[in-house]
PDB file of C-alpha atoms in Angstrom:
ATOM      1  CA  UNK A 734      -2.598   1.215  17.893  1.00  0.00           C
ATOM      2  CA  UNK A 735      -0.617  -1.481  19.603  1.00  0.00           C
ATOM      3  CA  UNK A 736      -3.745  -3.627  20.002  1.00  0.00           C
ATOM      4  CA  UNK A 737      -4.255  -3.759  16.221  1.00  0.00           C
ATOM      5  CA  UNK A 738      -3.575  -7.116  14.582  1.00  0.00           C
ATOM      6  CA  UNK A 739      -0.882  -6.862  11.909  1.00  0.00           C
ATOM      7  CA  UNK A 740      -0.797  -9.357   9.066  1.00  0.00           C
ATOM      8  CA  UNK A 741       2.645  -8.156   7.957  1.00  0.00           C
ATOM      9  CA  UNK A 742       5.187  -5.596   9.105  1.00  0.00           C
ATOM     10  CA  UNK A 743       8.690  -4.646   8.042  1.00  0.00           C
ATOM     11  CA  UNK A 744      11.075  -1.722   7.741  1.00  0.00           C
ATOM     12  CA  UNK A 745      12.586  -0.111   4.702  1.00  0.00           C
ATOM     13  CA  UNK A 746      16.046  -1.630   4.424  1.00  0.00           C
ATOM     14  CA  UNK A 747      19.417  -0.139   3.589  1.00  0.00           C
ATOM     15  CA  UNK A 748      21.058  -1.101   0.335  1.00  0.00           C
ATOM     16  CA  UNK A 749      22.800  -3.931   2.224  1.00  0.00           C
ATOM     17  CA  UNK A 750      19.466  -5.396   3.319  1.00  0.00           C
ATOM     18  CA  UNK A 751      19.754  -4.242   6.925  1.00  0.00           C
ATOM     19  CA  UNK A 752      16.666  -2.824   8.686  1.00  0.00           C
ATOM     20  CA  UNK A 753      18.453   0.405   9.678  1.00  0.00           C
ATOM     21  CA  UNK A 754      15.748   2.785   8.623  1.00  0.00           C
ATOM     22  CA  UNK A 755      13.129   4.972  10.239  1.00  0.00           C
ATOM     23  CA  UNK A 756      10.409   3.949   7.775  1.00  0.00           C
ATOM     24  CA  UNK A 757       8.057   1.238   9.048  1.00  0.00           C
ATOM     25  CA  UNK A 758       5.371  -0.577   7.100  1.00  0.00           C
ATOM     26  CA  UNK A 759       2.426  -2.333   8.754  1.00  0.00           C
ATOM     27  CA  UNK A 760      -0.476  -4.111   7.108  1.00  0.00           C
ATOM     28  CA  UNK A 761      -3.839  -4.928   8.674  1.00  0.00           C
ATOM     29  CA  UNK A 762      -6.834  -6.614   7.067  1.00  0.00           C
ATOM     30  CA  UNK A 763      -8.190  -3.249   5.902  1.00  0.00           C
ATOM     31  CA  UNK A 764      -5.297  -0.784   5.620  1.00  0.00           C
ATOM     32  CA  UNK A 765      -1.619  -0.165   5.010  1.00  0.00           C
ATOM     33  CA  UNK A 766       0.209   2.107   7.450  1.00  0.00           C
ATOM     34  CA  UNK A 767       3.473   3.830   6.513  1.00  0.00           C
ATOM     35  CA  UNK A 768       5.310   5.538   9.363  1.00  0.00           C
ATOM     36  CA  UNK A 769       8.282   7.794   8.604  1.00  0.00           C
ATOM     37  CA  UNK A 770      10.520  10.125  10.559  1.00  0.00           C
ATOM     38  CA  UNK A 771      12.840  10.210  13.549  1.00  0.00           C
ATOM     39  CA  UNK A 772      12.081  13.253  15.687  1.00  0.00           C
ATOM     40  CA  UNK A 773       8.980  14.311  13.797  1.00  0.00           C
ATOM     41  CA  UNK A 774       6.878  11.287  12.876  1.00  0.00           C
ATOM     42  CA  UNK A 775       4.289  11.011  10.152  1.00  0.00           C
ATOM     43  CA  UNK A 776       1.905   8.118   9.595  1.00  0.00           C
ATOM     44  CA  UNK A 777       0.123   7.663   6.267  1.00  0.00           C
ATOM     45  CA  UNK A 778      -2.903   5.381   6.223  1.00  0.00           C
ATOM     46  CA  UNK A 779      -4.186   3.946   2.958  1.00  0.00           C
ATOM     47  CA  UNK A 780      -7.323   1.814   2.904  1.00  0.00           C
ATOM     48  CA  UNK A 781      -6.703  -1.324   0.853  1.00  0.00           C
ATOM     49  CA  UNK A 782      -9.867  -1.011  -1.226  1.00  0.00           C
ATOM     50  CA  UNK A 783      -8.580   2.367  -2.504  1.00  0.00           C
ATOM     51  CA  UNK A 784      -5.391   0.844  -3.975  1.00  0.00           C
ATOM     52  CA  UNK A 785      -5.866   0.502  -7.723  1.00  0.00           C
ATOM     53  CA  UNK A 786      -2.604  -1.053  -8.915  1.00  0.00           C
ATOM     54  CA  UNK A 787       0.520  -2.668  -7.447  1.00  0.00           C
ATOM     55  CA  UNK A 788       3.775  -3.161  -9.350  1.00  0.00           C
ATOM     56  CA  UNK A 789       6.938  -4.895  -8.190  1.00  0.00           C
ATOM     57  CA  UNK A 790      10.225  -3.194  -9.049  1.00  0.00           C
ATOM     58  CA  UNK A 791      13.591  -4.789  -8.315  1.00  0.00           C
ATOM     59  CA  UNK A 792      16.810  -3.021  -9.231  1.00  0.00           C
ATOM     60  CA  UNK A 793      20.048  -4.998  -9.546  1.00  0.00           C
ATOM     61  CA  UNK A 794      21.172  -3.761  -6.121  1.00  0.00           C
ATOM     62  CA  UNK A 795      17.890  -4.811  -4.540  1.00  0.00           C
ATOM     63  CA  UNK A 796      17.999  -8.234  -6.194  1.00  0.00           C
ATOM     64  CA  UNK A 797      21.541  -8.822  -4.904  1.00  0.00           C
ATOM     65  CA  UNK A 798      20.296  -8.380  -1.339  1.00  0.00           C
ATOM     66  CA  UNK A 799      16.929 -10.130  -1.758  1.00  0.00           C
ATOM     67  CA  UNK A 800      14.900  -6.915  -1.649  1.00  0.00           C
ATOM     68  CA  UNK A 801      12.283  -5.224  -3.808  1.00  0.00           C
ATOM     69  CA  UNK A 802      10.043  -2.162  -3.987  1.00  0.00           C
ATOM     70  CA  UNK A 803       6.278  -2.291  -4.475  1.00  0.00           C
ATOM     71  CA  UNK A 804       4.865   0.756  -6.288  1.00  0.00           C
ATOM     72  CA  UNK A 805       1.181   1.447  -5.555  1.00  0.00           C
ATOM     73  CA  UNK A 806      -1.340   3.714  -7.271  1.00  0.00           C
ATOM     74  CA  UNK A 807      -4.382   4.576  -5.197  1.00  0.00           C
ATOM     75  CA  UNK A 808      -7.615   6.544  -5.356  1.00  0.00           C
ATOM     76  CA  UNK A 809      -6.600   8.285  -2.126  1.00  0.00           C
ATOM     77  CA  UNK A 810      -6.297  12.038  -2.709  1.00  0.00           C
ATOM     78  CA  UNK A 811      -3.574  12.579  -0.112  1.00  0.00           C
ATOM     79  CA  UNK A 812      -1.521   9.593  -1.305  1.00  0.00           C
ATOM     80  CA  UNK A 813      -2.217   8.911  -5.007  1.00  0.00           C
ATOM     81  CA  UNK A 814       1.098   7.066  -5.482  1.00  0.00           C
ATOM     82  CA  UNK A 815       3.508   5.594  -2.962  1.00  0.00           C
ATOM     83  CA  UNK A 816       6.246   2.997  -2.662  1.00  0.00           C
ATOM     84  CA  UNK A 817       6.842   0.241  -0.138  1.00  0.00           C
ATOM     85  CA  UNK A 818      10.609   0.487  -0.494  1.00  0.00           C
ATOM     86  CA  UNK A 819      13.328  -2.114  -0.192  1.00  0.00           C
ATOM     87  CA  UNK A 820      11.525  -4.879   1.672  1.00  0.00           C
ATOM     88  CA  UNK A 821      12.317  -8.562   2.018  1.00  0.00           C
ATOM     89  CA  UNK A 822      10.149 -11.180   0.258  1.00  0.00           C
ATOM     90  CA  UNK A 823       8.793  -8.396  -1.978  1.00  0.00           C
ATOM     91  CA  UNK A 824       7.184 -10.742  -4.551  1.00  0.00           C
ATOM     92  CA  UNK A 825       5.321 -12.643  -1.815  1.00  0.00           C
ATOM     93  CA  UNK A 826       4.199  -9.395  -0.163  1.00  0.00           C
ATOM     94  CA  UNK A 827       3.022  -7.969  -3.513  1.00  0.00           C
ATOM     95  CA  UNK A 828       0.940 -11.095  -4.193  1.00  0.00           C
ATOM     96  CA  UNK A 829      -0.506 -11.094  -0.676  1.00  0.00           C
ATOM     97  CA  UNK A 830      -1.324  -7.381  -0.966  1.00  0.00           C
ATOM     98  CA  UNK A 831      -3.024  -7.891  -4.351  1.00  0.00           C
ATOM     99  CA  UNK A 832      -5.178 -10.688  -2.937  1.00  0.00           C
ATOM    100  CA  UNK A 833      -6.101  -8.627   0.129  1.00  0.00           C
ATOM    101  CA  UNK A 834      -6.991  -5.602  -2.015  1.00  0.00           C
ATOM    102  CA  UNK A 835      -9.273  -7.749  -4.173  1.00  0.00           C
ATOM    103  CA  UNK A 836     -10.909  -9.316  -1.100  1.00  0.00           C
ATOM    104  CA  UNK A 837     -11.540  -5.889   0.462  1.00  0.00           C
ATOM    105  CA  UNK A 838     -13.046  -4.563  -2.760  1.00  0.00           C
ATOM    106  CA  UNK A 839     -15.321  -7.607  -3.048  1.00  0.00           C
ATOM    107  CA  UNK A 840     -16.372  -7.300   0.592  1.00  0.00           C
ATOM    108  CA  UNK A 841     -17.187  -3.619   0.166  1.00  0.00           C
ATOM    109  CA  UNK A 842     -18.665  -4.237  -3.314  1.00  0.00           C
ATOM    110  CA  UNK A 843     -16.451  -1.632  -4.927  1.00  0.00           C
ATOM    111  CA  UNK A 844     -16.019  -1.648  -8.681  1.00  0.00           C
ATOM    112  CA  UNK A 845     -13.175   0.119 -10.472  1.00  0.00           C
ATOM    113  CA  UNK A 846     -15.582   2.579 -12.075  1.00  0.00           C
ATOM    114  CA  UNK A 847     -16.378   4.111  -8.675  1.00  0.00           C
ATOM    115  CA  UNK A 848     -12.923   5.686  -8.713  1.00  0.00           C
ATOM    116  CA  UNK A 849     -13.290   7.420 -12.056  1.00  0.00           C
ATOM    117  CA  UNK A 850     -14.955  10.568 -10.772  1.00  0.00           C
ATOM    118  CA  UNK A 851     -18.296  12.311 -10.871  1.00  0.00           C
ATOM    119  CA  UNK A 852     -18.208  13.052 -14.618  1.00  0.00           C
ATOM    120  CA  UNK A 853     -18.401   9.360 -15.422  1.00  0.00           C
ATOM    121  CA  UNK A 854     -21.463   8.665 -13.250  1.00  0.00           C
ATOM    122  CA  UNK A 855     -24.586   7.657 -15.093  1.00  0.00           C
ATOM    123  CA  UNK A 856     -27.811   7.113 -13.226  1.00  0.00           C
ATOM    124  CA  UNK A 857     -30.034   6.321 -16.179  1.00  0.00           C
ATOM    125  CA  UNK A 858     -31.946   9.642 -16.177  1.00  0.00           C
ATOM    126  CA  UNK A 859     -31.433  11.985 -19.105  1.00  0.00           C
ATOM    127  CA  UNK A 860     -32.493  15.539 -18.417  1.00  0.00           C
ATOM    128  CA  UNK A 861     -32.046  17.750 -21.451  1.00  0.00           C
TER     129      UNK A 861
END
């Protein structure tokens, strides 16, 4: 994956704002990658168009060190909720992520109702 073009990348930071963590975040045009672990590594991949909501959270400790956490809710079954924890420039990253999510959804012509489930589908035919 080293030939992939990253729009943004960072590491989860310690409470003092230092990048001494084994959690890496990388963002491409279409997906967010979250890599965790030291000896055993795991990489979660979430397609941007599947992210439903992003919220910025900043505790006092995070604010003191210029950090923040972005909480995301997605339509991805394996990762319905996740956090991009303790990153620098969190407000800017949240805004950029929101814009990219919207652009991906427009490009793929995905409406919010497509995530509601099969029970909410209506095709116009009534068979009683």
